[in-house]
Amino acid sequence: MIEEPTPLTVLNNFPRPTKAQVTAFRGVPTGFVADALGGGGTLASSIRPVGEGRDVTCVAAGPALTAINGPADILATVAALNFIEPGDILIASVDGHQGCSAAGDRVIGMLRNAGGAAFITDGPVRDYPGIVEVGLPVWCTGLNPASPFTSGPGQIGITAQVAGQSINSGDMIVADQDGVVVVPFARIDEITQRLEHIRALEADLDAEVAAGRKVSQTAMDMLADARSTTYL
């Protein structure tokens, strides 16, 4: 390159959900949120709770703060710790690089100390026993003991492409044992209202299954409709 890029670019001002908006998503299963989004918003299934959640309870809901790193680099991640607000979920993109860790127990520990609610990355992490001791929820692609660099360039707060989704700082993140769902900031209130309908549908179906239902009503209706089913 003719000129070296600026090591760090920071977007300081972005909309954040209110406390009430965040609270509305706490304790809500990711499946409900994905259904409310019409089946969208989920990160690829390669992003899993660290250790499959066997030693750390991986449940979180909060606003995203993005850190965009190049492969094998975490400058943006460590710099983003300076901008964490209580309850934020740090989204650390490493462009899907799997050749080294995207964070270790010290980074996760500093995130906890800063008030962060969770750490999500499209790369692996390291120092599993230390992460368990820290106790902060982590979603990642697995484990890799190799260390990254902190050279940059990196971006903080900018739109990140992570595991098939565009994530903006201020978007709502809901994550649990099943995976991670992204609710765009502009749709938070819409999805919150939609969740009430999803909860009701889920409760009704749970009651029907508990009462002995063996086949879904949708399938039964289709099987009974000659226009929908061909019998050979």
mmCIF file of N, CA and C in Angstrom, residues 16 22 26 56-65 81 84-91 107-120 134-139 172-176:
data_model
loop_
_atom_site.group_PDB
_atom_site.id
_atom_site.type_symbol
_atom_site.label_atom_id
_atom_site.label_comp_id
_atom_site.label_asym_id
_atom_site.label_seq_id
_atom_site.Cartn_x
_atom_site.Cartn_y
_atom_site.Cartn_z
ATOM 1 N N ARG A 16 -28.202 3.087 21.118
ATOM 2 C CA ARG A 16 -28.189 1.968 22.048
ATOM 3 C C ARG A 16 -29.611 1.678 22.524
ATOM 4 N N VAL A 22 -33.601 -3.897 26.601
ATOM 5 C CA VAL A 22 -32.697 -5.016 26.901
ATOM 6 C C VAL A 22 -33.386 -6.028 27.804
ATOM 7 N N ARG A 26 -34.198 -10.600 28.052
ATOM 8 C CA ARG A 26 -33.507 -11.459 29.009
ATOM 9 C C ARG A 26 -34.371 -12.670 29.345
ATOM 10 N N VAL A 56 -19.383 -23.359 31.767
ATOM 11 C CA VAL A 56 -19.782 -21.953 31.865
ATOM 12 C C VAL A 56 -21.227 -21.849 31.391
ATOM 13 N N THR A 57 -22.082 -21.238 32.196
ATOM 14 C CA THR A 57 -23.467 -21.038 31.792
ATOM 15 C C THR A 57 -23.517 -19.960 30.725
ATOM 16 N N CYS A 58 -23.791 -20.368 29.499
ATOM 17 C CA CYS A 58 -23.737 -19.441 28.367
ATOM 18 C C CYS A 58 -25.144 -18.986 27.988
ATOM 19 N N VAL A 59 -25.595 -17.956 28.663
ATOM 20 C CA VAL A 59 -26.866 -17.293 28.378
ATOM 21 C C VAL A 59 -26.626 -15.800 28.527
ATOM 22 N N ALA A 60 -27.014 -15.008 27.524
ATOM 23 C CA ALA A 60 -26.781 -13.569 27.587
ATOM 24 C C ALA A 60 -27.727 -12.832 26.656
ATOM 25 N N ALA A 61 -28.016 -11.593 27.013
ATOM 26 C CA ALA A 61 -28.783 -10.694 26.146
ATOM 27 C C ALA A 61 -28.289 -9.280 26.417
ATOM 28 N N GLY A 62 -27.934 -8.572 25.349
ATOM 29 C CA GLY A 62 -27.448 -7.212 25.534
ATOM 30 C C GLY A 62 -27.071 -6.566 24.220
ATOM 31 N N PRO A 63 -26.702 -5.281 24.265
ATOM 32 C CA PRO A 63 -26.323 -4.560 23.046
ATOM 33 C C PRO A 63 -24.958 -5.003 22.530
ATOM 34 N N ALA A 64 -24.816 -5.021 21.219
ATOM 35 C CA ALA A 64 -23.538 -5.367 20.597
ATOM 36 C C ALA A 64 -22.595 -4.174 20.604
ATOM 37 N N LEU A 65 -21.314 -4.464 20.842
ATOM 38 C CA LEU A 65 -20.234 -3.538 20.529
ATOM 39 C C LEU A 65 -19.284 -4.309 19.636
ATOM 40 N N LEU A 81 -12.234 -2.748 24.696
ATOM 41 C CA LEU A 81 -12.495 -2.850 26.129
ATOM 42 C C LEU A 81 -12.626 -1.471 26.772
ATOM 43 N N ILE A 84 -16.467 -0.389 26.396
ATOM 44 C CA ILE A 84 -17.534 -1.250 26.908
ATOM 45 C C ILE A 84 -18.356 -0.508 27.947
ATOM 46 N N GLU A 85 -19.669 -0.603 27.821
ATOM 47 C CA GLU A 85 -20.579 -0.134 28.857
ATOM 48 C C GLU A 85 -21.209 -1.348 29.517
ATOM 49 N N PRO A 86 -21.613 -1.219 30.796
ATOM 50 C CA PRO A 86 -22.168 -2.380 31.493
ATOM 51 C C PRO A 86 -23.298 -3.041 30.707
ATOM 52 N N GLY A 87 -23.168 -4.362 30.549
ATOM 53 C CA GLY A 87 -24.186 -5.121 29.826
ATOM 54 C C GLY A 87 -23.906 -5.327 28.367
ATOM 55 N N ASP A 88 -22.861 -4.669 27.825
ATOM 56 C CA ASP A 88 -22.525 -4.837 26.407
ATOM 57 C C ASP A 88 -22.027 -6.251 26.120
ATOM 58 N N ILE A 89 -22.275 -6.701 24.901
ATOM 59 C CA ILE A 89 -21.729 -7.960 24.409
ATOM 60 C C ILE A 89 -20.708 -7.624 23.337
ATOM 61 N N LEU A 90 -19.465 -8.010 23.569
ATOM 62 C CA LEU A 90 -18.388 -7.694 22.637
ATOM 63 C C LEU A 90 -18.387 -8.708 21.497
ATOM 64 N N ILE A 91 -18.564 -8.189 20.280
ATOM 65 C CA ILE A 91 -18.549 -9.009 19.066
ATOM 66 C C ILE A 91 -17.196 -8.827 18.400
ATOM 67 N N VAL A 107 -8.188 -11.489 28.248
ATOM 68 C CA VAL A 107 -9.122 -10.600 27.553
ATOM 69 C C VAL A 107 -10.534 -10.787 28.093
ATOM 70 N N ILE A 108 -10.934 -12.046 28.280
ATOM 71 C CA ILE A 108 -12.274 -12.310 28.802
ATOM 72 C C ILE A 108 -12.401 -11.767 30.222
ATOM 73 N N GLY A 109 -11.341 -11.889 31.010
ATOM 74 C CA GLY A 109 -11.370 -11.355 32.368
ATOM 75 C C GLY A 109 -11.478 -9.843 32.390
ATOM 76 N N MET A 110 -10.761 -9.159 31.502
ATOM 77 C CA MET A 110 -10.858 -7.703 31.433
ATOM 78 C C MET A 110 -12.245 -7.269 30.969
ATOM 79 N N LEU A 111 -12.826 -8.037 30.041
ATOM 80 C CA LEU A 111 -14.184 -7.728 29.600
ATOM 81 C C LEU A 111 -15.163 -7.834 30.753
ATOM 82 N N ARG A 112 -15.028 -8.881 31.555
ATOM 83 C CA ARG A 112 -15.881 -9.012 32.741
ATOM 84 C C ARG A 112 -15.674 -7.830 33.683
ATOM 85 N N ASN A 113 -14.420 -7.454 33.913
ATOM 86 C CA ASN A 113 -14.131 -6.347 34.821
ATOM 87 C C ASN A 113 -14.709 -5.027 34.318
ATOM 88 N N ALA A 114 -14.818 -4.898 32.992
ATOM 89 C CA ALA A 114 -15.376 -3.676 32.405
ATOM 90 C C ALA A 114 -16.903 -3.663 32.432
ATOM 91 N N GLY A 115 -17.500 -4.774 32.841
ATOM 92 C CA GLY A 115 -18.961 -4.836 32.909
ATOM 93 C C GLY A 115 -19.604 -5.507 31.722
ATOM 94 N N GLY A 116 -18.788 -6.069 30.811
ATOM 95 C CA GLY A 116 -19.356 -6.750 29.662
ATOM 96 C C GLY A 116 -20.167 -7.970 30.064
ATOM 97 N N ALA A 117 -21.166 -8.296 29.238
ATOM 98 C CA ALA A 117 -22.063 -9.410 29.543
ATOM 99 C C ALA A 117 -21.651 -10.702 28.868
ATOM 100 N N ALA A 118 -20.892 -10.613 27.760
ATOM 101 C CA ALA A 118 -20.527 -11.822 27.017
ATOM 102 C C ALA A 118 -19.518 -11.462 25.936
ATOM 103 N N PHE A 119 -18.885 -12.505 25.399
ATOM 104 C CA PHE A 119 -17.922 -12.359 24.314
ATOM 105 C C PHE A 119 -18.309 -13.323 23.202
ATOM 106 N N ILE A 120 -18.379 -12.802 21.971
ATOM 107 C CA ILE A 120 -18.745 -13.627 20.812
ATOM 108 C C ILE A 120 -17.739 -13.368 19.707
ATOM 109 N N VAL A 134 -13.036 -17.343 34.983
ATOM 110 C CA VAL A 134 -13.626 -16.005 34.810
ATOM 111 C C VAL A 134 -15.144 -16.086 34.857
ATOM 112 N N GLY A 135 -15.711 -17.093 34.187
ATOM 113 C CA GLY A 135 -17.148 -17.337 34.271
ATOM 114 C C GLY A 135 -18.003 -16.505 33.350
ATOM 115 N N LEU A 136 -17.395 -15.745 32.434
ATOM 116 C CA LEU A 136 -18.180 -14.920 31.516
ATOM 117 C C LEU A 136 -18.623 -15.774 30.329
ATOM 118 N N PRO A 137 -19.872 -15.656 29.880
ATOM 119 C CA PRO A 137 -20.321 -16.428 28.719
ATOM 120 C C PRO A 137 -19.506 -16.101 27.472
ATOM 121 N N VAL A 138 -19.131 -17.143 26.731
ATOM 122 C CA VAL A 138 -18.338 -16.996 25.511
ATOM 123 C C VAL A 138 -18.923 -17.892 24.435
ATOM 124 N N TRP A 139 -19.042 -17.346 23.223
ATOM 125 C CA TRP A 139 -19.411 -18.135 22.046
ATOM 126 C C TRP A 139 -18.273 -18.012 21.047
ATOM 127 N N MET A 172 -29.402 -5.705 19.249
ATOM 128 C CA MET A 172 -29.593 -6.589 20.391
ATOM 129 C C MET A 172 -29.061 -7.972 20.047
ATOM 130 N N ILE A 173 -28.285 -8.524 20.961
ATOM 131 C CA ILE A 173 -27.775 -9.882 20.825
ATOM 132 C C ILE A 173 -28.452 -10.753 21.876
ATOM 133 N N VAL A 174 -28.988 -11.876 21.448
ATOM 134 C CA VAL A 174 -29.573 -12.853 22.365
ATOM 135 C C VAL A 174 -28.868 -14.174 22.099
ATOM 136 N N ALA A 175 -28.302 -14.781 23.128
ATOM 137 C CA ALA A 175 -27.502 -15.990 22.943
ATOM 138 C C ALA A 175 -27.748 -16.973 24.070
ATOM 139 N N ASP A 176 -27.750 -18.250 23.718
ATOM 140 C CA ASP A 176 -27.897 -19.306 24.717
ATOM 141 C C ASP A 176 -27.250 -20.582 24.195
#
